[in-house]
Amino acid sequence: MAKGVDSRVYQIKVTLQGVRPPVWRRLLVPASTSLSKLHNILQVALGWTGAHLHLFDVGGQAYGVPDPEFADDMLSDARVQMNQVLAHEKDTMFYDYDFGDGWRHKIVIEKVLQLTAETLTPLCIAGARACPPEDCGGVWGYANLLKALADPSHPEHEEMVEWVGEDFDPAHFNPEEVNAIIAPKGRRA
């Protein structure tokens, strides 16, 4: 490792807030990962498509893609690394995605590990449940979608199956599918 390079890896747990049963992912990411790159990793890990705006909320400071047309105090997420805003186990931040649907994810550092030659990052090591489909109406809309899909006699059942597709399984999650995209074999931190 070059002098001054952060050799730590964060094991983080990302939990979608307000959804029951819980949707969550456990990831290994280099501590030096920019928040912009973390956004891209989260999009893949959670199953979002990147079609909406996002921000990270760290103690009330917003990081994202600043828009000169809005007079807000958002700082660029491309210029900030995780290790600049989170440093210790149990440190927390939030990731908001799709301001219309209002998806909020809690990100907690579970462990701070040392990078080794064998460490493959980024890497999804665990998780549960499929991410809600884009534009389903937030927590309330997703709950309604699940209710309609589970009950063939529900008045919106057929419409929801047609909209989301017959293959949508809210209980499905496979970390290997995520890793095939974010952690190809041989790529090290």
Short mmCIF file of C-alpha atoms in Angstrom, two decimals:
data_model
loop_
_atom_site.label_atom_id
_atom_site.label_comp_id
_atom_site.label_asym_id
_atom_site.label_seq_id
_atom_site.Cartn_x
_atom_site.Cartn_y
_atom_site.Cartn_z
CA MET A 1 0.00 0.00 0.00
CA ALA A 2 1.22 3.48 -0.81
CA LYS A 3 1.92 5.83 2.06
CA GLY A 4 -1.25 7.66 3.15
CA VAL A 5 -3.59 5.17 1.46
CA ASP A 6 -6.42 3.96 3.70
CA SER A 7 -6.17 0.17 3.93
CA ARG A 8 -9.39 -0.28 5.86
CA VAL A 9 -12.51 -2.02 4.60
CA TYR A 10 -15.92 -1.22 6.04
CA GLN A 11 -18.48 -3.94 6.55
CA ILE A 12 -21.72 -2.00 6.25
CA LYS A 13 -25.33 -2.95 6.68
CA VAL A 14 -27.81 -1.09 4.50
CA THR A 15 -31.45 -1.34 5.55
CA LEU A 16 -34.40 0.08 3.64
CA GLN A 17 -36.43 1.98 6.22
CA GLY A 18 -40.16 1.42 6.78
CA VAL A 19 -40.49 -1.80 4.78
CA ARG A 20 -41.70 -5.02 6.39
CA PRO A 21 -40.40 -7.68 6.13
CA PRO A 22 -37.01 -5.89 6.06
CA VAL A 23 -34.99 -5.40 2.87
CA TRP A 24 -31.28 -5.20 3.70
CA ARG A 25 -27.78 -5.81 2.35
CA ARG A 26 -24.40 -6.41 4.01
CA LEU A 27 -21.46 -5.15 1.96
CA LEU A 28 -17.70 -4.88 2.14
CA VAL A 29 -16.41 -1.60 0.69
CA PRO A 30 -13.04 0.13 0.89
CA ALA A 31 -13.11 2.94 3.47
CA SER A 32 -11.76 5.24 0.75
CA THR A 33 -14.80 4.72 -1.49
CA SER A 34 -16.29 8.02 -2.63
CA LEU A 35 -19.94 8.56 -1.76
CA SER A 36 -20.62 8.84 -5.50
CA LYS A 37 -19.15 5.38 -6.07
CA LEU A 38 -21.01 4.08 -3.01
CA HIS A 39 -24.22 5.33 -4.65
CA ASN A 40 -23.42 3.19 -7.72
CA ILE A 41 -22.66 0.16 -5.54
CA LEU A 42 -25.91 0.61 -3.61
CA GLN A 43 -27.92 0.87 -6.81
CA VAL A 44 -26.69 -2.56 -7.90
CA ALA A 45 -26.82 -4.17 -4.44
CA LEU A 46 -30.35 -3.02 -3.75
CA GLY A 47 -31.72 -3.48 -7.25
CA TRP A 48 -32.53 0.15 -8.01
CA THR A 49 -32.03 1.39 -11.58
CA GLY A 50 -30.48 4.82 -11.04
CA ALA A 51 -33.46 6.59 -12.60
CA HIS A 52 -33.90 9.07 -9.72
CA LEU A 53 -32.02 11.60 -7.64
CA HIS A 54 -30.22 10.60 -4.47
CA LEU A 55 -28.41 12.06 -1.49
CA PHE A 56 -26.46 10.96 1.54
CA ASP A 57 -27.38 12.50 4.88
CA VAL A 58 -24.53 12.52 7.37
CA GLY A 59 -25.52 14.30 10.57
CA GLY A 60 -27.71 16.73 8.66
CA GLN A 61 -25.17 17.51 5.92
CA ALA A 62 -26.37 16.47 2.46
CA TYR A 63 -24.02 15.00 -0.15
CA GLY A 64 -25.18 14.31 -3.69
CA VAL A 65 -25.12 15.98 -7.09
CA PRO A 66 -25.43 19.73 -6.42
CA ASP A 67 -27.77 21.63 -8.72
CA PRO A 68 -26.90 25.30 -9.29
CA GLU A 69 -30.60 26.08 -9.76
CA PHE A 70 -31.29 25.18 -6.13
CA ALA A 71 -29.86 27.26 -3.31
CA ASP A 72 -29.18 24.43 -0.89
CA ASP A 73 -26.11 23.36 1.03
CA MET A 74 -25.63 20.02 -0.76
CA LEU A 75 -21.98 19.10 -1.22
CA SER A 76 -20.71 16.93 -4.06
CA ASP A 77 -20.70 13.22 -3.22
CA ALA A 78 -17.92 12.74 -5.80
CA ARG A 79 -15.49 14.72 -3.63
CA VAL A 80 -16.09 12.96 -0.32
CA GLN A 81 -14.91 9.52 0.72
CA MET A 82 -16.68 7.33 3.26
CA ASN A 83 -13.70 7.57 5.62
CA GLN A 84 -14.13 11.35 5.71
CA VAL A 85 -17.65 11.11 7.15
CA LEU A 86 -17.68 7.71 8.91
CA ALA A 87 -14.77 6.24 10.81
CA HIS A 88 -15.88 3.86 13.55
CA GLU A 89 -18.08 0.85 14.11
CA LYS A 90 -21.70 1.87 14.68
CA ASP A 91 -21.22 5.19 12.78
CA THR A 92 -24.38 5.83 10.75
CA MET A 93 -25.55 7.78 7.73
CA PHE A 94 -28.63 7.72 5.54
CA TYR A 95 -29.01 7.24 1.80
CA ASP A 96 -32.13 8.72 0.23
CA TYR A 97 -33.17 7.61 -3.24
CA ASP A 98 -36.10 8.75 -5.40
CA PHE A 99 -37.35 11.83 -3.60
CA GLY A 100 -40.88 11.22 -4.95
CA ASP A 101 -41.18 7.73 -3.49
CA GLY A 102 -39.01 8.73 -0.55
CA TRP A 103 -36.84 5.64 -0.10
CA ARG A 104 -34.54 6.06 2.92
CA HIS A 105 -31.81 3.57 3.73
CA LYS A 106 -29.90 3.43 6.99
CA ILE A 107 -26.19 2.63 6.55
CA VAL A 108 -24.28 1.41 9.60
CA ILE A 109 -20.63 0.45 9.84
CA GLU A 110 -20.75 -2.97 11.49
CA LYS A 111 -17.02 -3.69 11.36
CA VAL A 112 -13.81 -1.97 10.35
CA LEU A 113 -11.46 -4.53 8.80
CA GLN A 114 -7.94 -4.41 7.38
CA LEU A 115 -7.57 -4.87 3.65
CA THR A 116 -5.58 -7.97 2.74
CA ALA A 117 -4.34 -9.31 -0.59
CA GLU A 118 -7.27 -11.76 -0.54
CA THR A 119 -9.96 -9.13 0.09
CA LEU A 120 -12.32 -8.73 -2.81
CA THR A 121 -14.20 -5.42 -2.75
CA PRO A 122 -16.79 -4.22 -3.22
CA LEU A 123 -18.59 -7.38 -2.22
CA CYS A 124 -22.10 -8.25 -1.10
CA ILE A 125 -21.84 -10.87 1.65
CA ALA A 126 -25.50 -11.15 2.71
CA GLY A 127 -28.94 -9.66 2.33
CA ALA A 128 -32.64 -10.32 2.40
CA ARG A 129 -35.57 -9.76 0.10
CA ALA A 130 -35.93 -8.07 -3.26
CA CYS A 131 -35.86 -4.33 -3.50
CA PRO A 132 -39.23 -2.71 -4.26
CA PRO A 133 -39.82 -1.93 -7.94
CA GLU A 134 -39.02 1.60 -9.08
CA ASP A 135 -41.94 4.04 -8.95
CA CYS A 136 -44.23 1.81 -6.88
CA GLY A 137 -45.27 4.65 -4.58
CA GLY A 138 -42.87 4.44 -1.64
CA VAL A 139 -43.43 2.45 1.53
CA TRP A 140 -47.24 2.68 1.36
CA GLY A 141 -47.37 1.84 -2.36
CA TYR A 142 -45.04 -1.12 -1.91
CA ALA A 143 -47.14 -2.48 0.96
CA ASN A 144 -50.22 -2.19 -1.27
CA LEU A 145 -48.37 -3.90 -4.14
CA LEU A 146 -47.37 -6.83 -1.89
CA LYS A 147 -50.93 -7.14 -0.61
CA ALA A 148 -52.36 -7.18 -4.14
CA LEU A 149 -49.78 -9.69 -5.41
CA ALA A 150 -50.42 -12.08 -2.50
CA ASP A 151 -54.21 -12.16 -2.97
CA PRO A 152 -55.56 -13.28 -6.36
CA SER A 153 -59.00 -11.96 -5.33
CA HIS A 154 -57.62 -8.45 -4.65
CA PRO A 155 -59.22 -5.94 -7.07
CA GLU A 156 -55.76 -4.77 -8.24
CA HIS A 157 -54.12 -8.22 -8.41
CA GLU A 158 -54.13 -8.64 -12.20
CA GLU A 159 -53.10 -5.04 -12.82
CA MET A 160 -50.18 -5.29 -10.38
CA VAL A 161 -48.99 -8.64 -11.78
CA GLU A 162 -49.06 -7.15 -15.28
CA TRP A 163 -47.19 -4.03 -14.10
CA VAL A 164 -44.46 -5.73 -12.04
CA GLY A 165 -44.24 -8.93 -14.08
CA GLU A 166 -45.03 -12.52 -13.16
CA ASP A 167 -41.40 -13.20 -12.23
CA PHE A 168 -41.24 -10.62 -9.42
CA ASP A 169 -40.59 -12.44 -6.14
CA PRO A 170 -40.42 -10.09 -3.14
CA ALA A 171 -38.67 -12.78 -1.07
CA HIS A 172 -35.87 -13.31 -3.60
CA PHE A 173 -32.34 -12.12 -3.01
CA ASN A 174 -29.09 -13.72 -4.13
CA PRO A 175 -25.80 -11.98 -3.28
CA GLU A 176 -24.05 -13.83 -6.11
CA GLU A 177 -26.22 -11.94 -8.60
CA VAL A 178 -25.02 -8.66 -7.11
CA ASN A 179 -21.40 -9.79 -6.98
CA ALA A 180 -21.45 -10.82 -10.64
CA ILE A 181 -21.83 -7.10 -11.36
CA ILE A 182 -19.96 -5.29 -8.57
CA ALA A 183 -17.16 -7.75 -7.75
CA PRO A 184 -15.96 -9.60 -10.83
CA LYS A 185 -13.38 -12.31 -10.10
CA GLY A 186 -9.88 -11.00 -9.74
CA ARG A 187 -10.79 -7.40 -8.94
CA ARG A 188 -9.22 -6.32 -5.68
CA ALA A 189 -9.44 -3.10 -3.72
#
